[in-house]
Amino acid sequence: MLELHGIPVSSGVAIGPALVLDPDGYSIPRCTIKRSDVADEIERLQQAVASVARSLEESRARTSAKMGNSTGEIFAAQLQMLRDPRMMAELQRRISQLQHSAAYSVSQVLHNYAETMRRLKSSLLAERADDVLDIERQLLFALGAVTTNPLKDLSAPVIVLSNSLTPSETANLDRRFVLGFCTETGGPGGHTAIVAKGLELPAVVGIGPFLGRVGEKTQVIVDGDRGRLVLDPDKKTLQEYRIGQEQQRIFARSLEQLRDCPAETVDGAHVLLNANIEFPYEVASCLERGADGIGLYRTEFLYLSSDSEPSEEDHYRAYSQVVQAIGDRPVVIRTLDLGADKMGSRPLVDRENNPFLGLRSIRLSLKNQDLFRPQLRAILRAAVHGDVRMMFPLITTLAELRQARMLVNVIAEDLLEEAIPHRRDIPIGMMVEVPAAVLMLDRFVQEIDFLSIGTNDLVQYTLAVDRSNEYVADLYQSSDPAVLRLIKHSVEVAATANVPIAVCGEMSSRPARALLLLGLGVRSLSVPPNALPKVKKAIRSVSISECQEMAARAMTLESAGEVDLFLAERLRKLVPELTIP
Ligand code: PEP
Ligand code: MG
């Protein structure tokens, strides 16, 4: 048994056999061949090498013609590596002496080469290591070893263990078979973590290198509450976890009775408790758990979960489905928040050095109106079916807000001219996710119908901490006093201007932090569906004056660590049931 630790990002426990993906997302099992097949296998390898060489030659010619010889030389260097006689000799040796399949030999030999280059710690050689991995990928494709995506062909339960998973790969995991996942990289606020919560998949990220220690089908436990991965658990550990799972089920069932009760404090303050969704089908679980509405619909997942660009009709169908399923409750449709870590298989921007500070979110939508317009048309059209509100992400300047609003007006005019049913009088709001927006909030409130604080990004941009980076995960804290001050200021400005303000970042799904937000004056929270029962339980267990005392004391503290210690102690007193993970 081996126990490893990482960052817990999605609660719950999963137990099952491992499916190990190599860094490129495919899995090449150790496979041996018959002695009589050795010659054929070497022949297959030679054909694969010839085919990859042909394609590299073509790429070199094409690229040199388009971008000059120096760029084309990248492929010349790859060709040279591919034709390295030592590498060919080693591959042939493995096939003939060890009787390894060509694909397994390629994956072993090229991976070892890449690793050796990386260990030499020269940036030039590290780049060459990427070239080696690229050649490996091409050879494996040519050998037909990776035509199938192991995640697409599942037929039995697995726990996915991988170096990394992008948000779109996570969104496309087959929920019928994937029980949970662990990754070597990744941080607490990344969108992969958020999607895991949406899918209710126990997940641990940022474990560091461990894949080399796991065999195919090894039994594993993912503990998404404590951030633990257990490989080959012993009987006692398995038994403890099975008992824990049962206790969690009983506790979850006990919270089900709160479904139809309002999210109200003991002294009668009403809190709007909405849900965050990524996909239309999640509305059912929001309703089952008594959500007041949808406070954040992350529409970019429509884009991330399909192989082709969604049309206006695709957008319209998805939004109408959500609006009709939720009935007369409100739905806040957030416009596309693509870019940075939310990039599908067809990147919309060139490689950026600092993608989180680059062309993402509303900036990308405004620059790419072919993408934005169909979405805006679809939102205004879907609005005829219910209480739809539109929200822009990552607004940083007044000019962006004005430009986005102007575009909505133009779209409404077009729809009117085309006599297409729509509504143009819907509330328009913005997310508060950037310190600049907080500092300028007194101006924004004059031009906006509602606000929603996105603490996930607000933390990242306030503390200069990449939300998806495991190396700085300890600094990524929504309880940091600097963040609390920005929230407090935002709530006060919104109250003065009489503009509704909500918090829809992950902060609001952690019961103690949710109570702190109530103490700061927030009366509207939006949380992932599976957090609705526990947040409601917390709200219904306290009075507003207790929350205010909590907030007043927290605002005097100097670090996130102090705030969290204090909040944990208060939660233990006020809502002891919730302190059991
Ligand atoms: C946020 O930043 O807090 C937020 C809700 O948006 P996202 O997590 O999708 O960036
Ligand atoms: Mg955000």
XYZ file of C-alpha atoms and ligand atoms in Angstrom:
592
model
C 0.000 0.000 0.000
C 1.235 3.483 -0.824
C -0.397 6.724 0.263
C 0.161 9.940 -1.705
C -1.073 13.449 -1.039
C -2.295 16.222 -3.286
C -4.859 19.011 -3.422
C -8.450 17.943 -2.734
C -10.662 19.587 -5.359
C -13.856 17.594 -5.517
C -15.269 15.827 -2.500
C -16.238 12.202 -2.057
C -14.423 8.893 -2.134
C -13.995 6.584 -5.122
C -12.563 3.066 -5.075
C -11.704 1.140 -8.214
C -9.085 -0.034 -10.722
C -6.630 2.506 -12.155
C -6.599 3.582 -15.773
C -3.198 5.198 -16.268
C -2.905 7.694 -19.097
C 0.509 8.679 -20.295
C 1.271 12.422 -20.534
C -0.386 12.664 -23.933
C -3.585 11.095 -22.764
C -3.095 7.631 -24.218
C -2.124 4.391 -22.636
C 0.363 1.950 -24.227
C 0.206 -1.304 -22.304
C 3.267 -3.530 -21.961
C 2.691 -5.959 -24.788
C 4.876 -8.866 -25.971
C 4.832 -10.663 -29.309
C 5.539 -14.226 -30.433
C 9.109 -15.045 -31.477
C 7.812 -15.975 -34.916
C 6.348 -12.457 -35.322
C 9.589 -10.567 -34.637
C 10.517 -10.016 -38.283
C 7.015 -8.747 -39.151
C 7.038 -6.420 -36.164
C 10.391 -4.917 -37.212
C 8.989 -4.484 -40.703
C 5.956 -2.668 -39.245
C 8.268 -0.397 -37.272
C 10.284 0.438 -40.404
C 7.127 1.265 -42.312
C 5.935 3.529 -39.502
C 9.302 5.320 -39.444
C 9.159 5.785 -43.239
C 5.629 7.162 -43.056
C 6.484 9.637 -40.267
C 9.612 10.678 -42.197
C 7.479 11.399 -45.278
C 5.096 13.535 -43.280
C 7.982 15.437 -41.626
C 9.500 16.090 -45.080
C 6.172 17.496 -46.237
C 5.837 19.666 -43.141
C 9.361 20.980 -43.650
C 8.681 21.934 -47.280
C 5.311 23.506 -46.475
C 6.592 25.448 -43.471
C 9.756 26.670 -45.190
C 7.683 27.977 -48.111
C 5.295 29.783 -45.784
C 7.498 30.939 -42.923
C 11.057 30.701 -44.147
C 13.780 28.108 -43.923
C 14.657 28.693 -40.294
C 11.144 27.619 -39.172
C 11.185 24.667 -41.542
C 14.421 23.530 -39.871
C 12.409 22.474 -36.794
C 11.170 19.539 -38.853
C 14.628 18.870 -40.242
C 15.841 18.441 -36.655
C 12.983 16.041 -35.937
C 13.843 14.067 -39.067
C 17.410 13.770 -37.904
C 16.249 12.403 -34.554
C 13.886 9.978 -36.218
C 16.715 8.626 -38.360
C 19.173 8.365 -35.466
C 20.780 4.932 -36.026
C 21.274 4.359 -32.272
C 17.594 4.846 -31.622
C 16.628 2.468 -34.438
C 19.085 -0.114 -33.140
C 17.646 0.095 -29.632
C 14.080 -0.237 -30.913
C 15.006 -3.291 -32.984
C 16.879 -4.811 -30.061
C 13.811 -4.551 -27.825
C 11.593 -6.136 -30.450
C 13.953 -8.983 -31.281
C 15.497 -9.714 -27.870
C 12.738 -8.755 -25.414
C 9.884 -9.507 -27.844
C 8.226 -6.221 -27.001
C 5.673 -4.912 -29.483
C 6.845 -2.060 -31.716
C 4.446 0.366 -30.009
C 5.583 -0.542 -26.501
C 9.251 -0.290 -27.566
C 8.653 3.131 -29.120
C 6.873 4.416 -26.046
C 9.599 3.131 -23.700
C 12.666 4.167 -25.692
C 11.468 7.627 -26.713
C 10.120 8.392 -23.282
C 13.477 7.461 -21.737
C 15.292 9.692 -24.241
C 13.001 12.599 -23.431
C 13.414 12.062 -19.697
C 17.216 11.983 -19.984
C 17.180 15.239 -21.921
C 14.921 16.874 -19.361
C 17.178 15.824 -16.493
C 20.102 17.647 -18.087
C 18.292 20.884 -17.181
C 19.227 22.830 -20.290
C 16.364 24.790 -21.808
C 17.563 23.884 -25.288
C 17.547 20.170 -24.475
C 14.167 20.473 -22.751
C 12.759 21.755 -26.035
C 14.385 18.853 -27.851
C 12.690 16.545 -25.339
C 9.324 17.868 -26.529
C 10.404 17.071 -30.088
C 11.213 13.505 -29.062
C 7.764 13.129 -27.490
C 6.225 14.540 -30.628
C 8.026 11.919 -32.728
C 6.864 9.244 -30.309
C 3.268 10.384 -30.719
C 3.541 10.322 -34.502
C 5.119 6.868 -34.535
C 2.429 5.498 -32.245
C -0.241 6.897 -34.540
C 1.512 5.397 -37.564
C 1.629 2.031 -35.769
C -2.079 2.260 -35.082
C -1.427 2.078 -31.334
C -3.291 5.221 -30.392
C -6.163 5.374 -32.824
C -8.468 4.714 -29.947
C -8.756 7.028 -27.021
C -8.847 4.872 -23.866
C -11.284 7.336 -22.337
C -13.699 6.902 -25.236
C -13.825 3.114 -25.183
C -14.603 2.428 -21.555
C -16.805 -0.485 -20.665
C -16.043 -0.961 -16.958
C -15.529 1.356 -13.953
C -12.112 3.016 -13.676
C -10.272 5.717 -11.790
C -8.342 7.891 -14.213
C -4.749 8.655 -13.225
C -3.036 11.145 -15.478
C -0.311 13.761 -15.616
C -2.957 16.397 -16.312
C -6.499 16.720 -17.575
C -7.774 19.807 -19.347
C -11.210 21.154 -18.419
C -12.578 19.946 -21.757
C -11.107 16.443 -21.308
C -12.639 16.390 -17.840
C -15.993 17.563 -19.170
C -15.934 14.717 -21.682
C -15.194 11.950 -19.163
C -17.751 9.180 -19.397
C -19.631 9.426 -16.103
C -20.999 5.917 -16.498
C -17.530 4.440 -15.982
C -15.163 7.074 -14.568
C -15.470 7.018 -10.768
C -12.892 9.694 -9.988
C -9.494 10.977 -11.053
C -6.080 12.095 -9.819
C -3.512 14.174 -11.657
C 0.151 14.900 -11.100
C -0.298 18.598 -11.911
C -3.076 21.162 -11.413
C -4.162 23.640 -8.782
C -7.123 24.224 -6.499
C -8.955 26.845 -8.551
C -8.439 25.495 -12.070
C -11.446 24.799 -14.247
C -10.604 21.089 -14.213
C -11.353 21.194 -10.491
C -14.591 23.081 -11.116
C -15.762 20.611 -13.745
C -14.956 17.716 -11.391
C -17.277 19.277 -8.824
C -19.960 19.777 -11.452
C -19.706 16.116 -12.443
C -19.546 15.138 -8.758
C -16.391 13.131 -9.384
C -14.042 12.739 -6.398
C -10.744 14.272 -7.510
C -7.262 15.088 -6.239
C -4.823 17.187 -8.306
C -1.239 18.405 -7.972
C 0.088 15.153 -6.470
C 3.479 15.460 -8.196
C 5.074 12.646 -10.218
C 3.534 9.263 -9.331
C 2.367 7.602 -12.542
C 5.552 5.545 -12.851
C 4.576 3.775 -9.612
C 1.179 2.578 -10.759
C 0.521 -0.569 -12.731
C -2.466 -0.988 -15.024
C -5.622 -1.958 -13.077
C -3.964 -1.406 -9.668
C -6.712 -0.939 -7.082
C -6.823 2.690 -5.888
C -8.754 4.919 -3.506
C -9.289 8.594 -4.355
C -10.175 10.589 -1.274
C -11.409 13.937 -2.582
C -12.103 15.250 0.937
C -8.617 14.825 2.359
C -6.609 15.015 -0.879
C -5.336 11.450 -0.664
C -4.575 8.802 -3.250
C -4.050 5.290 -1.912
C -2.447 2.708 -4.227
C -2.987 -0.971 -3.499
C -4.866 -0.325 -0.226
C -4.701 -2.990 2.463
C -7.861 -4.654 3.799
C -8.113 -2.427 6.862
C -7.876 0.799 4.839
C -10.426 -0.433 2.310
C -12.796 -1.324 5.120
C -12.390 2.122 6.768
C -13.091 3.876 3.506
C -16.154 1.731 2.780
C -17.554 2.620 6.229
C -16.774 6.308 5.584
C -18.615 6.164 2.254
C -21.660 4.730 3.986
C -21.596 7.455 6.666
C -21.413 10.116 3.975
C -24.410 8.594 2.225
C -26.398 8.674 5.463
C -25.411 12.302 6.147
C -26.300 13.332 2.571
C -29.671 11.648 2.970
C -30.293 13.548 6.219
C -29.718 16.837 4.382
C -32.241 15.912 1.681
C -35.086 16.966 3.965
C -33.902 20.596 3.667
C -34.704 20.603 -0.029
C -37.956 22.541 0.217
C -36.968 24.719 3.182
C -35.858 28.278 2.417
C -32.207 29.249 2.838
C -33.003 31.389 5.870
C -31.029 32.163 8.980
C -32.572 31.452 12.402
C -33.402 35.168 12.727
C -35.226 35.223 9.396
C -32.713 36.741 6.937
C -33.400 35.260 3.543
C -30.521 34.195 1.331
C -30.889 33.447 -2.374
C -29.188 30.113 -2.878
C -28.576 29.490 -6.555
C -26.561 26.852 -8.387
C -23.644 26.960 -10.845
C -23.901 24.696 -13.863
C -21.781 23.830 -16.868
C -24.317 21.660 -18.730
C -28.094 21.761 -19.195
C -28.577 18.272 -17.741
C -27.359 19.552 -14.355
C -30.590 21.504 -13.850
C -32.286 18.300 -12.680
C -29.831 17.852 -9.791
C -30.153 21.566 -8.912
C -33.906 21.198 -8.604
C -33.585 17.957 -6.640
C -31.480 19.881 -4.151
C -33.795 22.867 -3.952
C -31.841 25.587 -5.809
C -33.595 28.956 -6.046
C -32.322 29.344 -9.603
C -29.174 29.174 -11.726
C -26.747 31.856 -10.590
C -24.030 30.986 -13.093
C -24.365 29.016 -16.297
C -20.847 28.537 -17.714
C -21.826 28.421 -21.370
C -18.305 27.873 -22.678
C -18.694 24.175 -21.892
C -21.050 23.873 -24.842
C -18.045 24.828 -26.890
C -15.549 22.699 -24.963
C -17.601 19.523 -25.128
C -18.209 19.452 -28.863
C -15.892 18.744 -31.775
C -17.323 21.471 -33.966
C -18.145 25.108 -33.289
C -21.660 25.397 -31.826
C -24.121 27.170 -34.114
C -26.669 29.758 -32.986
C -29.229 26.928 -32.952
C -26.980 24.787 -30.704
C -26.707 27.694 -28.253
C -30.430 28.375 -28.460
C -31.356 24.735 -27.862
C -29.065 24.448 -24.817
C -30.288 27.695 -23.228
C -33.946 26.941 -23.924
C -33.501 23.534 -22.335
C -32.115 25.128 -19.163
C -34.731 27.885 -19.047
C -37.625 25.512 -19.591
C -36.326 22.969 -17.084
C -35.901 25.563 -14.338
C -39.452 26.938 -14.793
C -40.088 30.409 -13.424
C -36.804 30.600 -11.513
C -34.037 32.895 -12.780
C -31.143 31.753 -14.967
C -27.978 33.838 -15.225
C -26.390 32.955 -18.551
C -22.766 33.958 -18.541
C -21.399 34.719 -21.976
C -18.449 32.696 -23.265
C -15.497 32.642 -20.900
C -13.061 30.876 -23.218
C -9.286 31.104 -23.261
C -6.454 30.397 -20.801
C -7.166 26.923 -19.404
C -10.527 26.712 -21.185
C -9.460 26.000 -24.709
C -11.049 23.246 -26.751
C -9.393 21.122 -29.396
C -9.478 24.085 -31.807
C -7.482 26.865 -30.119
C -8.887 30.329 -30.787
C -5.697 32.182 -29.958
C -2.045 31.606 -30.719
C 0.233 30.397 -27.946
C 0.513 33.094 -25.286
C 3.191 33.483 -22.648
C 0.675 34.474 -19.972
C -2.674 33.131 -21.109
C -4.490 34.124 -17.888
C -3.399 37.707 -18.571
C -4.054 37.377 -22.270
C -6.833 37.109 -24.772
C -9.419 35.333 -22.650
C -13.032 35.675 -21.660
C -14.867 38.892 -22.679
C -11.709 40.136 -24.415
C -11.711 37.096 -26.677
C -15.465 37.379 -27.344
C -15.234 41.067 -28.252
C -12.341 40.406 -30.631
C -14.016 37.394 -32.144
C -17.515 38.465 -32.979
C -18.218 35.491 -35.228
C -18.069 33.537 -32.020
C -19.889 36.059 -29.827
C -22.793 37.168 -32.002
C -24.493 33.759 -32.394
C -24.357 33.361 -28.630
C -25.889 36.784 -27.948
C -28.646 36.137 -30.481
C -29.369 32.776 -28.852
C -29.562 34.297 -25.348
C -32.024 37.001 -26.396
C -34.094 34.382 -28.216
C -34.116 31.927 -25.300
C -35.166 34.778 -23.000
C -38.743 34.571 -24.310
C -39.068 31.260 -22.423
C -38.370 32.482 -18.892
C -36.433 34.677 -16.484
C -33.123 35.013 -18.323
C -30.339 37.333 -17.280
C -27.112 37.891 -19.172
C -23.738 38.282 -17.498
C -20.348 39.258 -18.925
C -17.202 37.653 -17.455
C -13.870 39.283 -16.612
C -14.960 42.869 -17.207
C -11.945 45.050 -16.418
C -12.711 48.417 -18.009
C -15.823 50.480 -18.562
C -15.071 50.447 -22.283
C -15.407 46.655 -22.386
C -18.751 46.783 -20.642
C -20.008 49.493 -22.972
C -18.819 47.672 -26.050
C -20.481 44.435 -24.943
C -23.746 46.223 -24.137
C -23.670 48.028 -27.456
C -23.289 44.739 -29.268
C -26.320 43.367 -27.412
C -28.320 46.367 -28.661
C -27.186 45.819 -32.226
C -28.117 42.134 -31.992
C -31.563 43.024 -30.609
C -32.104 45.411 -33.554
C -31.130 42.660 -36.005
C -33.559 40.210 -34.409
C -36.306 42.816 -34.520
C -35.683 43.459 -38.201
C -35.660 39.746 -38.931
C -38.923 39.385 -36.964
C -37.389 36.652 -34.784
C -39.025 36.322 -31.349
C -36.693 37.593 -28.628
C -36.514 39.821 -25.539
C -34.198 42.771 -25.290
C -35.191 44.054 -21.847
C -33.374 41.371 -19.864
C -31.163 42.333 -16.900
C -27.497 42.612 -17.834
C -24.837 42.009 -15.227
C -21.103 41.628 -14.940
C -18.745 39.479 -12.948
C -16.424 41.153 -10.515
C -13.236 39.146 -10.936
C -10.476 41.695 -11.370
C -9.245 44.164 -8.712
C -9.555 46.971 -11.294
C -13.288 46.313 -11.512
C -13.587 46.490 -7.717
C -11.731 49.797 -7.628
C -13.967 51.223 -10.352
C -17.158 49.636 -9.058
C -18.786 52.954 -8.138
C -18.724 53.742 -11.871
C -19.752 50.293 -13.054
C -22.852 50.245 -10.834
C -24.241 53.198 -12.789
C -24.348 51.080 -15.943
C -25.228 47.602 -14.784
C -28.279 45.729 -13.458
C -26.510 43.233 -11.199
C -23.084 42.049 -10.076
C -21.632 38.663 -9.244
C -18.267 38.285 -7.542
C -16.167 35.560 -9.152
C -13.809 34.793 -6.314
C -11.958 32.128 -8.308
C -10.466 34.738 -10.588
C -10.552 37.562 -8.069
C -8.217 35.538 -5.823
C -5.923 34.761 -8.755
C -5.629 38.380 -9.883
C -5.461 39.913 -6.416
C -2.821 37.598 -5.011
C -0.934 37.066 -8.296
C -1.403 33.309 -7.932
C -2.205 31.101 -10.917
C -5.371 29.258 -9.923
C -4.320 26.042 -11.671
C -0.720 25.828 -10.485
C 0.059 23.269 -7.786
C 3.331 24.986 -6.804
C 1.520 28.014 -5.413
C -1.645 26.262 -4.264
C -1.032 27.203 -0.627
C -1.176 30.895 -1.563
C -4.447 30.542 -3.457
C -6.905 31.383 -0.655
C -10.211 33.208 -0.882
C -9.902 33.795 2.868
C -6.876 36.044 2.348
C -7.499 39.424 4.056
C -6.768 41.292 0.807
C -9.537 39.359 -0.933
C -11.918 39.878 1.972
C -11.352 43.625 1.806
C -12.145 43.702 -1.895
C -15.348 41.725 -1.306
C -16.378 43.979 1.573
C -15.793 47.071 -0.538
C -17.767 45.616 -3.456
C -20.722 44.733 -1.248
C -20.776 48.241 0.241
C -20.619 49.961 -3.153
C -23.385 47.712 -4.507
C -25.563 48.391 -1.446
C -25.133 52.166 -1.769
C -26.131 52.015 -5.421
C -28.904 49.527 -4.691
C -27.535 47.065 -7.241
C -27.944 43.338 -6.388
C -24.666 41.544 -5.758
C -23.995 37.807 -5.484
C -20.935 35.624 -4.968
C -20.637 32.753 -7.445
C -16.999 31.711 -6.986
C -16.103 28.499 -5.160
C -15.651 30.453 -1.925
C -19.415 30.464 -1.439
C -19.577 26.651 -1.496
C -17.417 26.272 1.622
C -19.815 26.553 4.568
C -17.593 28.587 6.894
C -16.627 31.017 4.141
C -20.275 31.259 3.045
C -21.211 32.370 6.589
C -18.407 34.910 6.504
C -19.868 36.275 3.254
C -23.276 36.643 4.911
C -21.555 38.569 7.683
C -20.069 40.891 5.064
C -23.573 41.633 3.782
C -23.891 39.163 0.893
C -27.441 37.763 0.523
C -27.095 35.839 -2.703
C -24.795 32.853 -3.237
C -24.333 30.536 -6.163
C -22.651 27.173 -5.585
C -22.065 23.866 -7.405
C -25.196 21.663 -7.146
C -23.640 19.157 -4.745
C -22.774 21.959 -2.290
C -26.380 23.231 -2.063
C -27.468 21.017 0.879
C -24.487 21.726 3.128
C -24.498 25.479 2.444
C -28.231 25.588 3.155
C -27.672 23.628 6.346
C -25.036 26.166 7.437
C -27.269 29.150 6.656
C -30.205 27.648 8.545
C -28.065 27.007 11.633
C -26.915 30.571 12.355
C -28.193 34.082 12.958
C -27.080 37.069 10.928
C -25.602 38.666 14.039
C -23.389 35.591 14.527
C -22.250 35.915 10.914
C -21.586 39.631 11.398
C -19.505 38.941 14.492
C -17.575 36.329 12.541
C -16.927 38.761 9.701
C -15.947 41.613 12.035
C -13.388 39.443 13.788
C -12.093 37.904 10.532
C -11.497 41.385 9.117
C -9.058 42.109 11.928
C -6.858 39.091 11.141
C -3.669 39.243 9.117
C -3.460 36.101 7.032
C -5.570 33.466 5.312
C -4.227 30.895 7.756
C -5.473 32.873 10.759
C -8.835 33.500 9.107
C -9.284 29.807 8.299
C -8.362 28.690 11.800
C -10.840 31.132 13.252
C -13.585 30.151 10.780
C -13.043 26.439 11.431
C -13.383 27.001 15.159
C -16.613 29.023 14.695
C -18.080 26.426 12.328
C -17.347 23.671 14.863
C -19.385 25.609 17.421
C -22.207 26.825 15.176
C -22.719 23.871 12.813
C -20.848 20.879 14.284
C -22.423 18.416 11.802
C -20.584 20.095 8.921
C -17.138 19.736 10.371
C -17.218 15.966 9.793
C -15.830 15.580 6.285
C -14.879 32.867 -10.855
O -13.866 33.276 -11.425
O -15.038 32.917 -9.620
C -15.969 32.253 -11.630
C -17.096 31.916 -11.057
O -15.734 31.999 -12.945
P -14.836 30.769 -13.444
O -14.539 29.887 -12.280
O -15.612 30.063 -14.498
O -13.623 31.463 -13.966
Mg -13.875 33.527 -13.587
